Amino acid sequence: MATRIALGNNKGGVGKTSATDNLAAGLAEEGKTVLVVALDPQMNAERRMGVHVDEDNPIPTVSEAIKNAQPGVAVDAITEIAWPEPYRSLIRVIPARYDLENRVSEAAVPGAVLRLRTALEGVDDDVDYTLFDLPPSLGHLTQLGLCATDHALIISEPEYDSVGSAVRMRDFIDENAAVLYNPGLNVLGYLINRYRAQLGAHNFQLDGLDERFGEGSIWTPYVKERTAIKDAADSEVPLRALGTAVATEAADDWRKLAQHLIKVTS
Ligand SMILES: Nc1ncnc2c1ncn2[C@@H]1O[C@H](COP(=O)(O)OP(=O)(O)OP(=O)(O)O)[C@@H](O)[C@H]1O
Ligand SMILES: [Mg+2]
């Protein structure tokens, strides 16, 4: 059975999708198989792995899987990624499409929030980790992911607003896990992205985090702000494939975070 983890924050642009793709890469480097489930109509997670969902490429996506909602139907949407080996053999993606937004208007139908969990039944039984890339909201798409997952991982910048949004996400999970049919849902920890050591404000935020979120809940290493991380995402390649010293150092940090993920979930 896969261990399922939903990566989120109520704030946009903090690196939820970067964390999803780079942790998938780190897990693959540890020999783990990974299914990435894109739950954001922005379609970033799969695009950065070289999967393009558009009118010229009409493949089944998470949107149809949620709409259909029959047990196991999401298997039809599993897609190969375009990254090189070893990633290509170990990582699969269930892409999103812009019309995923249409699933939101169906949220009032009784049991609607269970649709993704049902569609995924049995689909990741032979996968080690399933990662959900959540959108920057606490609305229905995020709730579909929180209903289907075992754990949440909150991604945050060491910034005032981002930490505030992380708190909202944590409180939302605490208050709503039971009504999302997932009373055991827990927050695994907090992954810090876009750290700039020279910024006093970042270090000030980081100083207070352990106390705020709980001893040991802040994952290390912190992921630094690195042009290489953006460059790899923009060119649809794994970070390590860039081959520069900075990219390798960043890929090593993501791998350490993947090792931590394995440790706290096994
Ligand atoms: N550590 C980093 N260093 C440099 N660039 C980064 C870093 N993390 C993310 N980025 C870049 O910043 C942008 C926003 O990151 P990303 O899309 O991963 O955030 P997100 O939280 O998923 O955003 P959204 O809320 O829109 O889904 C992207 O262009 C990404 O490549
Ligand atoms: Mg994103």
PDB file of C-alpha atoms and ligand atoms in Angstrom:
ATOM      1  CA  MET A   1       0.000   0.000   0.000  1.00  0.00           C
ATOM      2  CA  ALA A   2       1.255   3.471  -0.834  1.00  0.00           C
ATOM      3  CA  THR A   3       1.863   6.018   1.884  1.00  0.00           C
ATOM      4  CA  ARG A   4      -0.096   9.063   0.734  1.00  0.00           C
ATOM      5  CA  ILE A   5       1.034  12.620   1.470  1.00  0.00           C
ATOM      6  CA  ALA A   6      -0.737  15.850   0.467  1.00  0.00           C
ATOM      7  CA  LEU A   7       1.527  18.896   0.091  1.00  0.00           C
ATOM      8  CA  GLY A   8      -0.173  22.195   0.773  1.00  0.00           C
ATOM      9  CA  ASN A   9      -0.358  25.695   2.124  1.00  0.00           C
ATOM     10  CA  ASN A  10      -3.200  28.215   1.962  1.00  0.00           C
ATOM     11  CA  LYS A  11      -0.759  30.595   0.229  1.00  0.00           C
ATOM     12  CA  GLY A  12       0.252  30.612  -3.434  1.00  0.00           C
ATOM     13  CA  GLY A  13       3.791  30.458  -4.749  1.00  0.00           C
ATOM     14  CA  VAL A  14       5.474  29.033  -1.647  1.00  0.00           C
ATOM     15  CA  GLY A  15       6.759  25.960  -3.498  1.00  0.00           C
ATOM     16  CA  LYS A  16       4.066  23.302  -3.047  1.00  0.00           C
ATOM     17  CA  THR A  17       4.585  22.057  -6.596  1.00  0.00           C
ATOM     18  CA  SER A  18       8.383  22.366  -6.380  1.00  0.00           C
ATOM     19  CA  ALA A  19       8.300  20.267  -3.226  1.00  0.00           C
ATOM     20  CA  THR A  20       6.028  17.673  -4.841  1.00  0.00           C
ATOM     21  CA  ASP A  21       8.261  17.194  -7.893  1.00  0.00           C
ATOM     22  CA  ASN A  22      11.595  17.439  -6.067  1.00  0.00           C
ATOM     23  CA  LEU A  23      10.542  15.088  -3.252  1.00  0.00           C
ATOM     24  CA  ALA A  24       9.328  12.667  -5.928  1.00  0.00           C
ATOM     25  CA  ALA A  25      12.817  12.901  -7.457  1.00  0.00           C
ATOM     26  CA  GLY A  26      14.475  12.394  -4.057  1.00  0.00           C
ATOM     27  CA  LEU A  27      12.267   9.389  -3.307  1.00  0.00           C
ATOM     28  CA  ALA A  28      13.117   7.901  -6.714  1.00  0.00           C
ATOM     29  CA  GLU A  29      16.819   8.382  -5.969  1.00  0.00           C
ATOM     30  CA  GLU A  30      16.183   6.301  -2.839  1.00  0.00           C
ATOM     31  CA  GLY A  31      14.726   3.584  -5.098  1.00  0.00           C
ATOM     32  CA  LYS A  32      11.092   4.300  -4.192  1.00  0.00           C
ATOM     33  CA  THR A  33       8.200   4.298  -6.649  1.00  0.00           C
ATOM     34  CA  VAL A  34       6.055   7.420  -6.626  1.00  0.00           C
ATOM     35  CA  LEU A  35       2.658   8.450  -7.995  1.00  0.00           C
ATOM     36  CA  VAL A  36       2.188  12.225  -8.265  1.00  0.00           C
ATOM     37  CA  VAL A  37      -1.459  13.303  -8.282  1.00  0.00           C
ATOM     38  CA  ALA A  38      -1.892  16.844  -9.606  1.00  0.00           C
ATOM     39  CA  LEU A  39      -4.831  18.564  -7.924  1.00  0.00           C
ATOM     40  CA  ASP A  40      -4.252  22.037  -9.311  1.00  0.00           C
ATOM     41  CA  PRO A  41      -5.883  23.240 -12.543  1.00  0.00           C
ATOM     42  CA  GLN A  42      -2.712  25.301 -13.137  1.00  0.00           C
ATOM     43  CA  MET A  43      -1.178  21.986 -14.350  1.00  0.00           C
ATOM     44  CA  ASN A  44       2.330  22.864 -13.053  1.00  0.00           C
ATOM     45  CA  ALA A  45       3.368  19.560 -11.441  1.00  0.00           C
ATOM     46  CA  GLU A  46       3.039  17.461 -14.587  1.00  0.00           C
ATOM     47  CA  ARG A  47       4.281  20.189 -16.958  1.00  0.00           C
ATOM     48  CA  ARG A  48       7.536  20.352 -15.007  1.00  0.00           C
ATOM     49  CA  MET A  49       7.908  16.587 -15.566  1.00  0.00           C
ATOM     50  CA  GLY A  50       7.363  17.046 -19.284  1.00  0.00           C
ATOM     51  CA  VAL A  51       3.701  16.012 -19.426  1.00  0.00           C
ATOM     52  CA  HIS A  52       1.628  18.449 -21.456  1.00  0.00           C
ATOM     53  CA  VAL A  53      -2.123  18.285 -21.199  1.00  0.00           C
ATOM     54  CA  ASP A  54      -3.798  20.322 -23.876  1.00  0.00           C
ATOM     55  CA  GLU A  55      -6.206  20.021 -26.780  1.00  0.00           C
ATOM     56  CA  ASP A  56      -3.517  18.358 -28.905  1.00  0.00           C
ATOM     57  CA  ASN A  57      -2.934  15.780 -26.188  1.00  0.00           C
ATOM     58  CA  PRO A  58      -6.400  14.724 -24.903  1.00  0.00           C
ATOM     59  CA  ILE A  59      -5.427  12.219 -22.215  1.00  0.00           C
ATOM     60  CA  PRO A  60      -7.556  11.201 -19.220  1.00  0.00           C
ATOM     61  CA  THR A  61      -6.801  13.329 -16.165  1.00  0.00           C
ATOM     62  CA  VAL A  62      -7.678  13.549 -12.502  1.00  0.00           C
ATOM     63  CA  SER A  63     -10.663  15.661 -13.546  1.00  0.00           C
ATOM     64  CA  GLU A  64     -12.409  12.713 -15.271  1.00  0.00           C
ATOM     65  CA  ALA A  65     -11.384  10.358 -12.475  1.00  0.00           C
ATOM     66  CA  ILE A  66     -13.059  12.601  -9.881  1.00  0.00           C
ATOM     67  CA  LYS A  67     -16.159  13.097 -12.039  1.00  0.00           C
ATOM     68  CA  ASN A  68     -16.558   9.368 -12.706  1.00  0.00           C
ATOM     69  CA  ALA A  69     -15.679   8.440  -9.102  1.00  0.00           C
ATOM     70  CA  GLN A  70     -15.980   4.678  -9.597  1.00  0.00           C
ATOM     71  CA  PRO A  71     -13.615   2.578  -7.464  1.00  0.00           C
ATOM     72  CA  GLY A  72     -10.177   2.447  -9.101  1.00  0.00           C
ATOM     73  CA  VAL A  73     -11.060   4.504 -12.188  1.00  0.00           C
ATOM     74  CA  ALA A  74      -8.048   6.803 -11.689  1.00  0.00           C
ATOM     75  CA  VAL A  75      -5.850   4.011 -13.077  1.00  0.00           C
ATOM     76  CA  ASP A  76      -6.875   5.180 -16.563  1.00  0.00           C
ATOM     77  CA  ALA A  77      -5.239   8.575 -15.965  1.00  0.00           C
ATOM     78  CA  ILE A  78      -1.788   7.317 -14.941  1.00  0.00           C
ATOM     79  CA  THR A  79       0.773   8.821 -17.320  1.00  0.00           C
ATOM     80  CA  GLU A  80       4.499   8.347 -17.912  1.00  0.00           C
ATOM     81  CA  ILE A  81       6.756  11.313 -17.298  1.00  0.00           C
ATOM     82  CA  ALA A  82       9.387  12.627 -19.714  1.00  0.00           C
ATOM     83  CA  TRP A  83      12.287  12.811 -17.226  1.00  0.00           C
ATOM     84  CA  PRO A  84      15.329  10.568 -17.858  1.00  0.00           C
ATOM     85  CA  GLU A  85      16.120   7.375 -15.961  1.00  0.00           C
ATOM     86  CA  PRO A  86      16.009   6.428 -13.150  1.00  0.00           C
ATOM     87  CA  TYR A  87      13.138   8.878 -12.577  1.00  0.00           C
ATOM     88  CA  ARG A  88      11.098   7.812 -15.602  1.00  0.00           C
ATOM     89  CA  SER A  89      10.762   4.217 -14.435  1.00  0.00           C
ATOM     90  CA  LEU A  90       9.967   5.073 -10.830  1.00  0.00           C
ATOM     91  CA  ILE A  91       7.640   8.097 -11.063  1.00  0.00           C
ATOM     92  CA  ARG A  92       4.177   8.250 -12.664  1.00  0.00           C
ATOM     93  CA  VAL A  93       1.786  11.165 -12.696  1.00  0.00           C
ATOM     94  CA  ILE A  94      -1.968  11.587 -12.742  1.00  0.00           C
ATOM     95  CA  PRO A  95      -2.164  14.965 -14.475  1.00  0.00           C
ATOM     96  CA  ALA A  96      -4.704  17.701 -13.982  1.00  0.00           C
ATOM     97  CA  ARG A  97      -6.334  19.854 -16.652  1.00  0.00           C
ATOM     98  CA  TYR A  98      -7.613  23.432 -16.520  1.00  0.00           C
ATOM     99  CA  ASP A  99     -11.214  22.125 -16.347  1.00  0.00           C
ATOM    100  CA  LEU A 100     -10.487  20.489 -12.963  1.00  0.00           C
ATOM    101  CA  GLU A 101     -12.010  23.725 -11.652  1.00  0.00           C
ATOM    102  CA  ASN A 102     -15.402  22.397 -12.858  1.00  0.00           C
ATOM    103  CA  ARG A 103     -15.346  19.723 -10.146  1.00  0.00           C
ATOM    104  CA  VAL A 104     -15.718  22.494  -7.566  1.00  0.00           C
ATOM    105  CA  SER A 105     -19.309  23.288  -8.611  1.00  0.00           C
ATOM    106  CA  GLU A 106     -20.239  19.652  -7.825  1.00  0.00           C
ATOM    107  CA  ALA A 107     -19.049  19.944  -4.227  1.00  0.00           C
ATOM    108  CA  ALA A 108     -22.550  20.173  -2.757  1.00  0.00           C
ATOM    109  CA  VAL A 109     -23.525  16.689  -3.987  1.00  0.00           C
ATOM    110  CA  PRO A 110     -23.605  14.378  -0.936  1.00  0.00           C
ATOM    111  CA  GLY A 111     -20.308  12.510  -0.582  1.00  0.00           C
ATOM    112  CA  ALA A 112     -18.617  14.616  -3.291  1.00  0.00           C
ATOM    113  CA  VAL A 113     -15.466  14.975  -1.227  1.00  0.00           C
ATOM    114  CA  LEU A 114     -14.999  11.173  -1.265  1.00  0.00           C
ATOM    115  CA  ARG A 115     -14.769  11.008  -5.064  1.00  0.00           C
ATOM    116  CA  LEU A 116     -10.970  11.092  -5.414  1.00  0.00           C
ATOM    117  CA  ARG A 117     -10.441   8.617  -2.585  1.00  0.00           C
ATOM    118  CA  THR A 118     -12.828   6.201  -4.304  1.00  0.00           C
ATOM    119  CA  ALA A 119     -11.297   6.775  -7.757  1.00  0.00           C
ATOM    120  CA  LEU A 120      -7.857   5.931  -6.308  1.00  0.00           C
ATOM    121  CA  GLU A 121      -8.977   2.714  -4.594  1.00  0.00           C
ATOM    122  CA  GLY A 122      -6.399   0.029  -5.368  1.00  0.00           C
ATOM    123  CA  VAL A 123      -4.643   2.286  -7.883  1.00  0.00           C
ATOM    124  CA  ASP A 124      -1.514   2.877  -5.791  1.00  0.00           C
ATOM    125  CA  ASP A 125      -1.403  -0.472  -4.005  1.00  0.00           C
ATOM    126  CA  ASP A 126       1.916  -1.330  -5.660  1.00  0.00           C
ATOM    127  CA  VAL A 127       3.435   2.164  -5.285  1.00  0.00           C
ATOM    128  CA  ASP A 128       5.588   3.254  -2.335  1.00  0.00           C
ATOM    129  CA  TYR A 129       4.480   6.913  -2.112  1.00  0.00           C
ATOM    130  CA  THR A 130       1.589   8.931  -3.532  1.00  0.00           C
ATOM    131  CA  LEU A 131       2.094  12.711  -3.430  1.00  0.00           C
ATOM    132  CA  PHE A 132      -0.820  15.125  -3.963  1.00  0.00           C
ATOM    133  CA  ASP A 133       0.078  18.602  -5.284  1.00  0.00           C
ATOM    134  CA  LEU A 134      -2.608  20.790  -3.689  1.00  0.00           C
ATOM    135  CA  PRO A 135      -3.753  24.184  -4.993  1.00  0.00           C
ATOM    136  CA  PRO A 136      -3.292  27.326  -2.848  1.00  0.00           C
ATOM    137  CA  SER A 137      -6.736  27.204  -1.263  1.00  0.00           C
ATOM    138  CA  LEU A 138      -8.678  25.312   1.376  1.00  0.00           C
ATOM    139  CA  GLY A 139     -11.596  24.714  -1.007  1.00  0.00           C
ATOM    140  CA  HIS A 140     -13.022  21.569  -2.587  1.00  0.00           C
ATOM    141  CA  LEU A 141      -9.945  20.513  -4.601  1.00  0.00           C
ATOM    142  CA  THR A 142      -7.755  20.642  -1.500  1.00  0.00           C
ATOM    143  CA  GLN A 143     -10.471  18.844   0.462  1.00  0.00           C
ATOM    144  CA  LEU A 144     -10.579  16.027  -2.133  1.00  0.00           C
ATOM    145  CA  GLY A 145      -6.839  15.550  -1.523  1.00  0.00           C
ATOM    146  CA  LEU A 146      -7.141  15.765   2.265  1.00  0.00           C
ATOM    147  CA  CYS A 147      -9.911  13.150   2.190  1.00  0.00           C
ATOM    148  CA  ALA A 148      -7.800  10.764   0.089  1.00  0.00           C
ATOM    149  CA  THR A 149      -4.456  11.121   1.875  1.00  0.00           C
ATOM    150  CA  ASP A 150      -2.845   9.577   4.956  1.00  0.00           C
ATOM    151  CA  HIS A 151      -0.783  12.640   5.917  1.00  0.00           C
ATOM    152  CA  ALA A 152      -0.324  16.311   5.076  1.00  0.00           C
ATOM    153  CA  LEU A 153       3.004  18.091   4.664  1.00  0.00           C
ATOM    154  CA  ILE A 154       2.884  21.870   4.883  1.00  0.00           C
ATOM    155  CA  ILE A 155       5.272  23.835   2.678  1.00  0.00           C
ATOM    156  CA  SER A 156       6.154  27.338   3.848  1.00  0.00           C
ATOM    157  CA  GLU A 157       8.487  30.181   3.085  1.00  0.00           C
ATOM    158  CA  PRO A 158      10.122  31.695   6.174  1.00  0.00           C
ATOM    159  CA  GLU A 159       7.905  34.750   5.702  1.00  0.00           C
ATOM    160  CA  TYR A 160       5.231  36.281   7.914  1.00  0.00           C
ATOM    161  CA  ASP A 161       2.304  35.752   5.507  1.00  0.00           C
ATOM    162  CA  SER A 162       3.381  32.276   4.450  1.00  0.00           C
ATOM    163  CA  VAL A 163       3.698  31.101   8.051  1.00  0.00           C
ATOM    164  CA  GLY A 164       0.261  32.583   8.774  1.00  0.00           C
ATOM    165  CA  SER A 165      -1.184  30.580   5.871  1.00  0.00           C
ATOM    166  CA  ALA A 166       0.587  27.447   7.152  1.00  0.00           C
ATOM    167  CA  VAL A 167      -1.149  27.961  10.507  1.00  0.00           C
ATOM    168  CA  ARG A 168      -4.517  28.273   8.723  1.00  0.00           C
ATOM    169  CA  MET A 169      -3.871  25.022   6.856  1.00  0.00           C
ATOM    170  CA  ARG A 170      -2.903  23.202  10.071  1.00  0.00           C
ATOM    171  CA  ASP A 171      -5.971  24.520  11.907  1.00  0.00           C
ATOM    172  CA  PHE A 172      -8.218  23.630   8.956  1.00  0.00           C
ATOM    173  CA  ILE A 173      -6.945  20.044   9.066  1.00  0.00           C
ATOM    174  CA  ASP A 174      -7.360  19.813  12.851  1.00  0.00           C
ATOM    175  CA  GLU A 175     -10.895  21.176  12.702  1.00  0.00           C
ATOM    176  CA  ASN A 176     -12.119  19.336   9.593  1.00  0.00           C
ATOM    177  CA  ALA A 177     -10.370  15.961   9.430  1.00  0.00           C
ATOM    178  CA  ALA A 178     -13.443  14.149  10.767  1.00  0.00           C
ATOM    179  CA  VAL A 179     -15.946  15.783   8.391  1.00  0.00           C
ATOM    180  CA  LEU A 180     -13.525  14.998   5.539  1.00  0.00           C
ATOM    181  CA  TYR A 181     -14.069  11.313   6.479  1.00  0.00           C
ATOM    182  CA  ASN A 182     -10.420  11.193   7.552  1.00  0.00           C
ATOM    183  CA  PRO A 183     -10.231  11.475  11.350  1.00  0.00           C
ATOM    184  CA  GLY A 184      -6.674  10.063  11.437  1.00  0.00           C
ATOM    185  CA  LEU A 185      -5.297  12.750   9.109  1.00  0.00           C
ATOM    186  CA  ASN A 186      -2.210  14.386  10.605  1.00  0.00           C
ATOM    187  CA  VAL A 187       0.385  17.001   9.673  1.00  0.00           C
ATOM    188  CA  LEU A 188       3.727  15.233   9.219  1.00  0.00           C
ATOM    189  CA  GLY A 189       5.722  18.441   9.450  1.00  0.00           C
ATOM    190  CA  TYR A 190       6.684  21.734   7.864  1.00  0.00           C
ATOM    191  CA  LEU A 191       9.123  22.009   4.955  1.00  0.00           C
ATOM    192  CA  ILE A 192      10.811  25.404   4.599  1.00  0.00           C
ATOM    193  CA  ASN A 193      11.407  26.622   1.045  1.00  0.00           C
ATOM    194  CA  ARG A 194      13.021  29.696  -0.531  1.00  0.00           C
ATOM    195  CA  TYR A 195      15.245  30.388   2.473  1.00  0.00           C
ATOM    196  CA  ARG A 196      17.604  33.336   2.103  1.00  0.00           C
ATOM    197  CA  ALA A 197      20.162  33.212   4.930  1.00  0.00           C
ATOM    198  CA  GLN A 198      21.138  36.855   4.459  1.00  0.00           C
ATOM    199  CA  LEU A 199      17.615  38.065   5.266  1.00  0.00           C
ATOM    200  CA  GLY A 200      17.161  38.976   8.896  1.00  0.00           C
ATOM    201  CA  ALA A 201      13.395  38.577   8.503  1.00  0.00           C
ATOM    202  CA  HIS A 202      13.807  34.938   7.423  1.00  0.00           C
ATOM    203  CA  ASN A 203      16.005  34.079  10.380  1.00  0.00           C
ATOM    204  CA  PHE A 204      13.606  35.887  12.696  1.00  0.00           C
ATOM    205  CA  GLN A 205      10.672  33.795  11.391  1.00  0.00           C
ATOM    206  CA  LEU A 206      12.649  30.546  11.636  1.00  0.00           C
ATOM    207  CA  ASP A 207      13.634  31.257  15.230  1.00  0.00           C
ATOM    208  CA  GLY A 208      10.034  31.079  16.377  1.00  0.00           C
ATOM    209  CA  LEU A 209       8.818  28.119  14.309  1.00  0.00           C
ATOM    210  CA  ASP A 210       9.689  25.178  16.558  1.00  0.00           C
ATOM    211  CA  GLU A 211       7.795  26.797  19.389  1.00  0.00           C
ATOM    212  CA  ARG A 212       4.842  27.626  17.153  1.00  0.00           C
ATOM    213  CA  PHE A 213       4.475  24.273  15.382  1.00  0.00           C
ATOM    214  CA  GLY A 214       6.029  21.883  17.886  1.00  0.00           C
ATOM    215  CA  GLU A 215       9.510  20.634  18.648  1.00  0.00           C
ATOM    216  CA  GLY A 216      10.941  18.610  15.752  1.00  0.00           C
ATOM    217  CA  SER A 217       8.132  19.470  13.337  1.00  0.00           C
ATOM    218  CA  ILE A 218      10.265  21.758  11.148  1.00  0.00           C
ATOM    219  CA  TRP A 219      12.087  19.670   8.556  1.00  0.00           C
ATOM    220  CA  THR A 220      15.710  20.265   7.638  1.00  0.00           C
ATOM    221  CA  PRO A 221      17.608  21.133   5.585  1.00  0.00           C
ATOM    222  CA  TYR A 222      15.788  24.331   4.653  1.00  0.00           C
ATOM    223  CA  VAL A 223      15.589  24.608   0.852  1.00  0.00           C
ATOM    224  CA  LYS A 224      17.389  27.764  -0.224  1.00  0.00           C
ATOM    225  CA  GLU A 225      16.217  30.187  -2.890  1.00  0.00           C
ATOM    226  CA  ARG A 226      18.152  28.905  -5.921  1.00  0.00           C
ATOM    227  CA  THR A 227      17.841  29.939  -9.541  1.00  0.00           C
ATOM    228  CA  ALA A 228      18.639  26.315 -10.435  1.00  0.00           C
ATOM    229  CA  ILE A 229      15.371  25.137  -8.857  1.00  0.00           C
ATOM    230  CA  LYS A 230      13.386  27.462 -11.103  1.00  0.00           C
ATOM    231  CA  ASP A 231      15.553  26.666 -14.143  1.00  0.00           C
ATOM    232  CA  ALA A 232      15.001  22.909 -13.791  1.00  0.00           C
ATOM    233  CA  ALA A 233      11.258  23.419 -13.373  1.00  0.00           C
ATOM    234  CA  ASP A 234      11.086  25.722 -16.391  1.00  0.00           C
ATOM    235  CA  SER A 235      13.095  23.339 -18.586  1.00  0.00           C
ATOM    236  CA  GLU A 236      11.100  20.286 -17.426  1.00  0.00           C
ATOM    237  CA  VAL A 237      14.115  18.336 -16.184  1.00  0.00           C
ATOM    238  CA  PRO A 238      15.035  16.917 -12.770  1.00  0.00           C
ATOM    239  CA  LEU A 239      17.246  19.311 -10.823  1.00  0.00           C
ATOM    240  CA  ARG A 240      20.172  16.878 -10.784  1.00  0.00           C
ATOM    241  CA  ALA A 241      20.192  16.782 -14.598  1.00  0.00           C
ATOM    242  CA  LEU A 242      21.376  20.415 -14.722  1.00  0.00           C
ATOM    243  CA  GLY A 243      24.765  19.126 -13.574  1.00  0.00           C
ATOM    244  CA  THR A 244      26.013  22.354 -11.962  1.00  0.00           C
ATOM    245  CA  ALA A 245      27.432  22.425  -8.438  1.00  0.00           C
ATOM    246  CA  VAL A 246      24.532  24.548  -7.185  1.00  0.00           C
ATOM    247  CA  ALA A 247      21.900  22.281  -8.759  1.00  0.00           C
ATOM    248  CA  THR A 248      23.595  19.210  -7.301  1.00  0.00           C
ATOM    249  CA  GLU A 249      23.699  20.788  -3.850  1.00  0.00           C
ATOM    250  CA  ALA A 250      19.997  21.648  -4.095  1.00  0.00           C
ATOM    251  CA  ALA A 251      19.145  18.136  -5.364  1.00  0.00           C
ATOM    252  CA  ASP A 252      21.105  16.704  -2.415  1.00  0.00           C
ATOM    253  CA  ASP A 253      19.004  18.813  -0.023  1.00  0.00           C
ATOM    254  CA  TRP A 254      15.770  17.508  -1.581  1.00  0.00           C
ATOM    255  CA  ARG A 255      17.127  13.976  -1.311  1.00  0.00           C
ATOM    256  CA  LYS A 256      17.828  14.485   2.408  1.00  0.00           C
ATOM    257  CA  LEU A 257      14.257  15.719   2.808  1.00  0.00           C
ATOM    258  CA  ALA A 258      13.013  12.622   0.949  1.00  0.00           C
ATOM    259  CA  GLN A 259      15.061  10.470   3.337  1.00  0.00           C
ATOM    260  CA  HIS A 260      13.418  12.284   6.242  1.00  0.00           C
ATOM    261  CA  LEU A 261      10.006  11.635   4.691  1.00  0.00           C
ATOM    262  CA  ILE A 262      10.812   7.924   4.477  1.00  0.00           C
ATOM    263  CA  LYS A 263      11.995   7.932   8.101  1.00  0.00           C
ATOM    264  CA  VAL A 264       8.902   9.609   9.535  1.00  0.00           C
ATOM    265  CA  THR A 265       6.465   7.451   7.569  1.00  0.00           C
ATOM    266  CA  SER A 266       8.031   4.026   8.137  1.00  0.00           C
TER     267      SER A 266
HETATM  268  N1  LIG B   1      13.690  27.252  -3.616  1.00  0.00           N
HETATM  269  C1  LIG B   1      13.376  27.883  -4.759  1.00  0.00           C
HETATM  270  N2  LIG B   1      14.294  28.672  -5.381  1.00  0.00           N
HETATM  271  C2  LIG B   1      13.992  29.309  -6.536  1.00  0.00           C
HETATM  272  N3  LIG B   1      12.809  29.226  -7.174  1.00  0.00           N
HETATM  273  C3  LIG B   1      11.857  28.459  -6.598  1.00  0.00           C
HETATM  274  C4  LIG B   1      12.086  27.753  -5.372  1.00  0.00           C
HETATM  275  N4  LIG B   1      10.946  27.079  -5.057  1.00  0.00           N
HETATM  276  C5  LIG B   1      10.060  27.370  -6.030  1.00  0.00           C
HETATM  277  N5  LIG B   1      10.596  28.190  -6.966  1.00  0.00           N
HETATM  278  C6  LIG B   1       9.941  28.753  -8.160  1.00  0.00           C
HETATM  279  O1  LIG B   1       8.972  29.679  -7.706  1.00  0.00           O
HETATM  280  C7  LIG B   1       7.780  29.585  -8.460  1.00  0.00           C
HETATM  281  C8  LIG B   1       6.628  29.181  -7.528  1.00  0.00           C
HETATM  282  O2  LIG B   1       6.903  27.883  -7.020  1.00  0.00           O
HETATM  283  P1  LIG B   1       5.795  26.727  -7.090  1.00  0.00           P
HETATM  284  O3  LIG B   1       5.039  26.822  -8.379  1.00  0.00           O
HETATM  285  O4  LIG B   1       6.460  25.450  -6.781  1.00  0.00           O
HETATM  286  O5  LIG B   1       4.884  27.199  -5.897  1.00  0.00           O
HETATM  287  P2  LIG B   1       3.393  26.736  -5.548  1.00  0.00           P
HETATM  288  O6  LIG B   1       3.240  26.903  -4.083  1.00  0.00           O
HETATM  289  O7  LIG B   1       3.132  25.394  -6.111  1.00  0.00           O
HETATM  290  O8  LIG B   1       2.548  27.832  -6.342  1.00  0.00           O
HETATM  291  P3  LIG B   1       0.959  27.808  -6.598  1.00  0.00           P
HETATM  292  O9  LIG B   1       0.344  28.303  -5.327  1.00  0.00           O
HETATM  293  O10 LIG B   1       0.777  28.749  -7.756  1.00  0.00           O
HETATM  294  O11 LIG B   1       0.573  26.398  -6.908  1.00  0.00           O
HETATM  295  C9  LIG B   1       8.059  28.574  -9.555  1.00  0.00           C
HETATM  296  O12 LIG B   1       8.530  29.268 -10.697  1.00  0.00           O
HETATM  297  C10 LIG B   1       9.187  27.729  -8.977  1.00  0.00           C
HETATM  298  O13 LIG B   1      10.005  27.159  -9.969  1.00  0.00           O
HETATM  299 MG    MG B   2       1.587  24.750  -7.371  1.00  0.00          MG
END
